[in-house]
Each structure stands twice: as structure tokens, then as C-alpha cells.
CSV table of C-alpha atoms in Angstrom, one decimal:
chain,number,residue,atom,x,y,z
A,1,MET,CA,15.8,-24.4,-26.4
A,2,SER,CA,17.7,-21.2,-25.8
A,3,GLU,CA,19.1,-20.5,-22.4
A,4,ILE,CA,17.5,-17.7,-20.4
A,5,ARG,CA,20.3,-15.1,-20.1
A,6,LYS,CA,18.2,-12.0,-19.1
A,7,VAL,CA,15.1,-11.8,-16.9
A,8,GLY,CA,12.7,-8.9,-16.7
A,9,ILE,CA,10.9,-8.3,-13.4
A,10,VAL,CA,7.8,-6.2,-13.1
A,11,GLY,CA,7.8,-4.9,-9.5
A,12,ALA,CA,10.7,-3.8,-7.3
A,13,GLY,CA,9.1,-4.6,-4.0
A,14,THR,CA,9.9,-7.4,-1.6
A,15,MET,CA,9.4,-10.2,-4.0
A,16,GLY,CA,10.7,-8.4,-7.1
A,17,ASN,CA,13.9,-7.3,-5.6
A,18,GLY,CA,14.5,-10.7,-4.0
A,19,ILE,CA,14.0,-12.4,-7.4
A,20,ALA,CA,16.4,-9.8,-8.9
A,21,GLN,CA,19.0,-10.6,-6.3
A,22,ALA,CA,18.7,-14.4,-6.9
A,23,CYS,CA,19.1,-13.9,-10.6
A,24,ALA,CA,22.0,-11.5,-10.5
A,25,VAL,CA,24.0,-13.5,-8.0
A,26,SER,CA,23.5,-16.5,-10.3
A,27,GLY,CA,25.0,-14.6,-13.3
A,28,ILE,CA,21.7,-13.7,-15.0
A,29,ASP,CA,21.2,-10.2,-16.2
A,30,VAL,CA,18.1,-8.4,-14.8
A,31,VAL,CA,15.9,-5.5,-15.8
A,32,MET,CA,13.8,-4.5,-12.8
A,33,LEU,CA,10.8,-2.3,-13.5
A,34,ASP,CA,8.5,-0.3,-11.2
A,35,ILE,CA,6.1,2.6,-11.7
A,36,SER,CA,8.5,5.3,-10.2
A,37,GLU,CA,12.2,5.9,-10.1
A,38,ALA,CA,12.0,6.1,-6.3
A,39,ALA,CA,10.5,2.6,-6.1
A,40,VAL,CA,13.2,1.2,-8.4
A,41,GLN,CA,16.0,2.8,-6.4
A,42,LYS,CA,14.5,1.5,-3.2
A,43,GLY,CA,14.5,-2.0,-4.7
A,44,VAL,CA,18.1,-1.7,-5.8
A,45,ALA,CA,19.1,-0.4,-2.4
A,46,THR,CA,17.4,-3.4,-0.7
A,47,VAL,CA,19.4,-5.8,-2.8
A,48,ALA,CA,22.6,-3.9,-1.9
A,49,GLY,CA,21.8,-4.1,1.8
A,50,SER,CA,21.0,-7.8,1.5
A,51,LEU,CA,24.3,-8.4,-0.3
A,52,ASP,CA,26.1,-6.5,2.4
A,53,ARG,CA,24.7,-8.8,5.1
A,54,LEU,CA,26.0,-11.8,3.0
A,55,ILE,CA,29.5,-10.2,2.9
A,56,LYS,CA,29.4,-9.9,6.7
A,57,LYS,CA,28.5,-13.6,7.0
A,58,GLU,CA,31.4,-14.3,4.6
A,59,LYS,CA,28.9,-15.9,2.1
A,60,ILE,CA,30.1,-13.7,-0.7
A,61,THR,CA,32.9,-11.2,-1.4
A,62,ALA,CA,32.7,-7.4,-2.1
A,63,ALA,CA,33.6,-8.2,-5.7
A,64,ASP,CA,30.6,-10.6,-5.9
A,65,LYS,CA,28.4,-7.9,-4.6
A,66,ASP,CA,29.6,-5.4,-7.2
A,67,ALA,CA,29.3,-7.9,-10.0
A,68,ALA,CA,25.7,-8.8,-9.0
A,69,LEU,CA,24.6,-5.1,-8.7
A,70,ALA,CA,26.2,-4.5,-12.1
A,71,ARG,CA,23.8,-7.1,-13.6
A,72,ILE,CA,20.7,-5.2,-12.4
A,73,GLN,CA,19.3,-2.5,-14.5
A,74,GLY,CA,16.5,-0.5,-12.9
A,75,THR,CA,13.9,1.1,-15.1
A,76,THR,CA,10.4,2.6,-15.3
A,77,SER,CA,10.1,1.9,-19.1
A,78,TYR,CA,8.4,-1.3,-20.3
A,79,ASP,CA,10.5,-1.0,-23.5
A,80,ASP,CA,13.6,-2.0,-21.5
A,81,LEU,CA,12.0,-5.5,-21.0
A,82,LYS,CA,12.1,-6.4,-24.7
A,83,SER,CA,15.6,-7.8,-24.5
A,84,ALA,CA,14.7,-10.4,-21.8
A,85,GLN,CA,13.9,-14.0,-22.6
A,86,LEU,CA,11.7,-14.3,-19.6
A,87,VAL,CA,9.6,-11.6,-17.8
A,88,ILE,CA,8.4,-12.3,-14.3
A,89,GLU,CA,5.4,-10.3,-13.0
A,90,ALA,CA,5.8,-9.7,-9.3
A,91,ALA,CA,3.2,-7.1,-8.6
A,92,THR,CA,0.6,-6.9,-5.8
A,93,GLU,CA,-1.7,-10.0,-5.4
A,94,ASN,CA,-4.6,-8.4,-7.3
A,95,LEU,CA,-6.3,-10.0,-10.3
A,96,GLU,CA,-7.2,-6.9,-12.2
A,97,LEU,CA,-3.7,-5.5,-11.8
A,98,LYS,CA,-2.0,-8.7,-12.9
A,99,ILE,CA,-4.3,-9.0,-16.0
A,100,LYS,CA,-3.5,-5.4,-16.9
A,101,ILE,CA,0.3,-6.0,-16.6
A,102,LEU,CA,0.1,-9.3,-18.6
A,103,ARG,CA,-1.9,-7.7,-21.4
A,104,GLN,CA,0.7,-4.8,-21.5
A,105,LEU,CA,3.6,-7.3,-21.6
A,106,ASP,CA,1.9,-9.5,-24.2
A,107,GLY,CA,1.4,-6.5,-26.5
A,108,MET,CA,5.0,-5.3,-26.5
A,109,LEU,CA,7.3,-8.3,-25.9
A,110,PRO,CA,8.7,-10.4,-28.7
A,111,ALA,CA,6.5,-13.3,-29.6
A,112,ASP,CA,8.9,-15.9,-28.2
A,113,THR,CA,9.4,-14.2,-24.8
A,114,LEU,CA,8.1,-16.2,-21.8
A,115,ILE,CA,5.9,-14.6,-19.2
A,116,ALA,CA,5.7,-15.9,-15.6
A,117,SER,CA,3.6,-14.7,-12.7
A,118,ASN,CA,4.8,-14.8,-9.1
A,119,THR,CA,1.2,-15.0,-7.9
A,120,SER,CA,0.6,-17.0,-4.8
A,121,SER,CA,-3.1,-17.8,-5.4
A,122,ILE,CA,-4.4,-16.5,-8.7
A,123,SER,CA,-5.2,-18.9,-11.6
A,124,ILE,CA,-2.3,-19.2,-14.1
A,125,THR,CA,-4.9,-20.6,-16.7
A,126,GLN,CA,-6.9,-17.4,-16.3
A,127,LEU,CA,-3.9,-15.1,-16.5
A,128,ALA,CA,-2.6,-16.9,-19.6
A,129,ALA,CA,-5.9,-16.7,-21.3
A,130,VAL,CA,-5.8,-12.8,-21.5
A,131,THR,CA,-2.6,-13.1,-23.6
A,132,GLY,CA,-1.9,-14.2,-27.2
A,133,ARG,CA,0.8,-16.5,-26.0
A,134,ALA,CA,-1.0,-18.7,-23.4
A,135,ASP,CA,1.4,-21.6,-24.1
A,136,ARG,CA,4.3,-19.4,-23.0
A,137,VAL,CA,2.7,-18.2,-19.7
A,138,ILE,CA,3.6,-20.0,-16.5
A,139,GLY,CA,3.5,-19.5,-12.7
A,140,MET,CA,6.8,-19.1,-10.9
A,141,HIS,CA,6.0,-18.7,-7.2
A,142,PHE,CA,9.0,-17.8,-5.2
A,143,PHE,CA,9.0,-17.7,-1.4
A,144,ASN,CA,10.0,-14.9,0.9
A,145,PRO,CA,12.8,-14.1,1.6
A,146,VAL,CA,13.7,-15.1,-2.0
A,147,PRO,CA,17.5,-15.2,-1.7
A,148,MET,CA,17.2,-17.6,1.3
A,149,MET,CA,14.3,-19.9,0.4
A,150,ALA,CA,15.0,-22.8,-1.8
A,151,LEU,CA,11.5,-23.6,-3.0
A,152,VAL,CA,10.0,-22.4,-6.3
A,153,GLU,CA,6.6,-23.6,-7.3
A,154,ILE,CA,6.4,-24.0,-11.1
A,155,ILE,CA,2.7,-23.8,-11.9
A,156,ARG,CA,1.5,-25.1,-15.2
A,157,GLY,CA,-1.7,-23.5,-16.6
A,158,LEU,CA,-3.9,-25.6,-18.7
A,159,GLN,CA,-2.3,-24.1,-21.8
A,160,THR,CA,1.4,-24.1,-20.7
A,161,SER,CA,3.6,-26.0,-23.1
A,162,ASP,CA,6.2,-28.6,-22.1
A,163,ALA,CA,8.9,-26.4,-23.6
A,164,THR,CA,7.9,-23.5,-21.5
A,165,HIS,CA,7.9,-25.6,-18.4
A,166,GLU,CA,11.3,-27.1,-19.1
A,167,ARG,CA,13.0,-23.7,-19.8
A,168,VAL,CA,11.6,-22.2,-16.6
A,169,ARG,CA,12.4,-25.2,-14.5
A,170,ASP,CA,16.0,-25.2,-15.8
A,171,MET,CA,16.3,-21.5,-14.9
A,172,ALA,CA,15.1,-22.2,-11.4
A,173,LEU,CA,17.7,-24.8,-11.0
A,174,LYS,CA,20.3,-22.4,-12.3
A,175,LEU,CA,19.3,-20.0,-9.5
A,176,GLY,CA,20.1,-22.8,-7.0
A,177,LYS,CA,16.5,-23.3,-6.2
A,178,SER,CA,14.6,-26.6,-5.7
A,179,PRO,CA,11.5,-26.4,-8.0
A,180,ILE,CA,8.4,-28.5,-7.7
A,181,THR,CA,5.9,-28.7,-10.5
A,182,VAL,CA,2.3,-28.0,-9.7
A,183,LYS,CA,-1.0,-28.1,-11.6
A,184,ASN,CA,-3.0,-25.0,-11.7
A,185,ALA,CA,-5.4,-24.7,-8.7
A,186,PRO,CA,-6.2,-22.0,-6.1
A,187,GLY,CA,-3.2,-21.6,-3.8
A,188,PHE,CA,-1.3,-24.3,-5.6
A,189,VAL,CA,0.4,-26.6,-3.0
A,190,VAL,CA,2.1,-24.7,-0.2
A,191,ASN,CA,-0.3,-21.9,0.3
A,192,ARG,CA,-3.3,-24.3,-0.1
A,193,ILE,CA,-2.1,-25.9,3.1
A,194,LEU,CA,-0.4,-23.0,4.8
A,195,VAL,CA,-3.0,-20.2,4.7
A,196,PRO,CA,-6.0,-22.2,5.9
A,197,MET,CA,-3.8,-23.3,8.8
A,198,ILE,CA,-3.1,-19.6,9.6
A,199,ASN,CA,-6.8,-18.8,9.2
A,200,GLU,CA,-7.6,-21.6,11.7
A,201,ALA,CA,-5.1,-20.2,14.1
A,202,PHE,CA,-7.2,-16.9,14.0
A,203,PHE,CA,-10.3,-18.9,14.8
A,204,VAL,CA,-8.5,-20.5,17.8
A,205,LEU,CA,-7.4,-17.0,18.9
A,206,ALA,CA,-10.9,-15.6,18.4
A,207,GLU,CA,-12.5,-18.4,20.4
A,208,GLY,CA,-10.1,-17.6,23.3
A,209,LEU,CA,-8.7,-21.2,23.5
A,210,ALA,CA,-5.2,-19.8,24.1
A,211,THR,CA,-3.2,-16.6,23.9
A,212,ALA,CA,-1.5,-15.7,20.7
A,213,GLU,CA,1.9,-16.5,22.3
A,214,ASP,CA,0.7,-19.9,23.4
A,215,ILE,CA,-0.8,-20.7,20.1
A,216,ASP,CA,2.5,-19.9,18.4
A,217,ALA,CA,4.5,-21.7,21.0
A,218,GLY,CA,2.3,-24.8,20.6
A,219,MET,CA,2.9,-25.0,16.9
A,220,LYS,CA,6.6,-24.3,17.2
A,221,LEU,CA,7.2,-26.9,20.0
A,222,GLY,CA,4.6,-29.4,19.0
A,223,CYS,CA,5.0,-29.4,15.2
A,224,ASN,CA,8.6,-28.2,14.9
A,225,HIS,CA,7.6,-25.1,13.0
A,226,PRO,CA,10.3,-22.4,12.9
A,227,ILE,CA,7.7,-19.7,13.5
A,228,GLY,CA,4.2,-19.8,14.8
A,229,PRO,CA,1.2,-19.3,12.5
A,230,LEU,CA,0.1,-15.9,14.0
A,231,ALA,CA,3.7,-14.5,13.9
A,232,LEU,CA,3.9,-15.8,10.3
A,233,ALA,CA,0.7,-14.0,9.4
A,234,ASP,CA,2.2,-10.8,10.7
A,235,MET,CA,5.2,-11.4,8.5
A,236,ILE,CA,3.2,-12.2,5.4
A,237,GLY,CA,0.7,-9.4,6.0
A,238,LEU,CA,-2.8,-10.0,7.4
A,239,ASP,CA,-4.3,-8.4,4.3
A,240,VAL,CA,-2.4,-10.9,2.0
A,241,CYS,CA,-3.7,-13.8,4.1
A,242,LEU,CA,-7.2,-12.5,3.9
A,243,ALA,CA,-7.0,-11.9,0.1
A,244,VAL,CA,-5.8,-15.5,-0.4
A,245,MET,CA,-8.6,-16.9,1.8
A,246,ASN,CA,-11.1,-14.9,-0.2
A,247,VAL,CA,-9.8,-16.4,-3.4
A,248,TYR,CA,-10.2,-19.9,-1.9
A,249,PHE,CA,-13.7,-19.2,-0.6
A,250,ALA,CA,-14.8,-17.9,-4.0
A,251,GLU,CA,-13.0,-20.5,-6.2
A,252,PHE,CA,-13.9,-23.7,-4.1
A,253,ASN,CA,-17.3,-22.5,-2.9
A,254,ASP,CA,-16.6,-24.4,0.3
A,255,SER,CA,-17.3,-23.1,3.7
A,256,LYS,CA,-14.1,-24.6,5.1
A,257,TYR,CA,-12.3,-21.7,3.4
A,258,ARG,CA,-14.3,-18.9,5.0
A,259,PRO,CA,-12.0,-16.2,6.3
A,260,CYS,CA,-12.1,-15.9,10.1
A,261,PRO,CA,-14.1,-12.8,11.2
A,262,LEU,CA,-11.3,-11.7,13.5
A,263,LEU,CA,-8.8,-11.7,10.5
A,264,LYS,CA,-11.3,-9.6,8.5
A,265,GLU,CA,-11.8,-7.2,11.5
A,266,MET,CA,-8.1,-6.7,12.0
A,267,VAL,CA,-7.5,-6.0,8.3
A,268,ALA,CA,-10.4,-3.5,8.4
A,269,ALA,CA,-8.7,-1.8,11.4
A,270,GLY,CA,-5.4,-1.5,9.5
A,271,TYR,CA,-3.6,-4.1,11.7
A,272,LEU,CA,-1.7,-5.7,8.8
A,273,GLY,CA,1.3,-7.0,10.7
A,274,ARG,CA,4.9,-6.0,10.6
A,275,LYS,CA,4.5,-3.6,7.7
A,276,SER,CA,2.0,-1.5,9.6
A,277,GLY,CA,3.7,-1.8,13.0
A,278,ARG,CA,0.8,-3.8,14.4
A,279,GLY,CA,-0.9,-7.1,13.7
A,280,VAL,CA,-1.5,-9.9,16.1
A,281,TYR,CA,1.6,-8.5,17.8
A,282,ALA,CA,3.0,-5.0,18.1
A,283,TYR,CA,6.2,-4.0,16.4
């Protein structure tokens, strides 16, 4: 099995630029693509700012920062991804968009290139099936903030080969991550447990059992969570939480996964959390 020396990333947003940073710091060359030059440059600037913070904490040197940035090539052209051994799709959590991207990648990448999706809830089996290389498609679910979080869920679709799994797992280890292998299922492992907990916190809030502050304090102090579920929802994005719950509700056909009406109402109002300036809390 050949070593993965260059990674393509589709999406220069929060997850994409975080994955780019993790790869570049680990000595892997990166091609980071987005739909506009402005989006690409914003992604590169985010990486630079993150590396500056690591310099201040004396985690890396200025030379380390320069070397990492030199390994990241920003682009708006899919053709630039052809030299990568692995391309990671890190676009918005939308099935139609991901299918469109995977079909485009499958049509232009060399036959032996691996394709991974950073999806947090969508079926890898379904995504793999739209390509002509289903055995070389896998899930690689990083957690935010990518440079800091050790976990990567390696999700095997029904078609994913052992060789693909081993190469991607080895690369995650090279990034200094701690991968866990997961069978394909809605939400995989972490979000299957986490997002319904967040949804339940919204039911508790909607029923007036406690204030948002007390709900979060209860989970922090009683369960040793570093952040309360409602504050975490604001960090993730209420729209993302709702989208994931909708996937569970549709896929499992089980009422225990019904999205809380308050969560739906807040998303409808545009109260999406930190990114919109207001969610459960004001920012």
C-alpha cells in the first residue's frame, strides 16, 4: 500500500481548513479547494491565525508555521486535486451537495485515488454507491476544532475495502489522531449519542424545567462535561443539530429521534448560535 503524501480537501470552511492544518503540520501536502478565491484565502488565513496562536503558546515555532503554510495550496480548480492520493469532501452537511461533489470527484480523479467524506450523519454506503469506486470510498469524520480534537471516526460503508480502511486509518495515526472504526449507520457513534442528548436538552428547556444556564450547569457539574449541551448546540450550530436529527428521524423511523419543536422554531427564526450572533444565548 502506498503512503498518502498529498491530500485534497473540498471545502475551506471550518472543518476543511482545520483538516488542512492538521495535515500540513504533520508533513502532508494539501490542496484545499473552494468555490471562490475569497473562500480559499479566508481558509488559508484561518490556518495562519491558528498557527500564530500555537506559536504564542510555544507549541510550534515560526519556522514550523512557515513550513506548514508552504504545504497548503489553495485552489478553485478540481484539476489540482488529481495529484492527491486521498481527497476529503468537507462541504456543508447536505446530501444532494455531497452526492454532486462525489460524482464530480469520481469522474476526474485517477482510478486508485481514495475519496473520504467528513459527513457527520449521512450514509457512507449511499455516498459510495454514486461513484464507480465504492470500495475506495470511506467516512473520515473529524471533530471541531480539528487541530485540537484527537478523535477521528473512520466509517466503513458496506462496500469499503480493507485496504482503503487500513490506508486511511494509517493516515489518521500519522496526523496524531486517535481513530475509531465504525460501521455505517446514521450518526455513526459520537453524534448518535450526542445530538439526541442536545435535542433532549431543548425539550427540557421548552418544558420550563430549568433555565438554559441551569441546564448547562447541571450537565457540566453533574456529568463532568466541559460544556453544557445548549452552549454546545450554539457552538455546533442549531441548524446543523436540526439537520442531523432530521436524518435520524427519517432513517430510523423512530419517534424518539423527533426534533424538538423549540429547536425547529429557533432555526426558523434564524437563531443558529454563535455564527448568527444569537442561539440559546446571545453573542
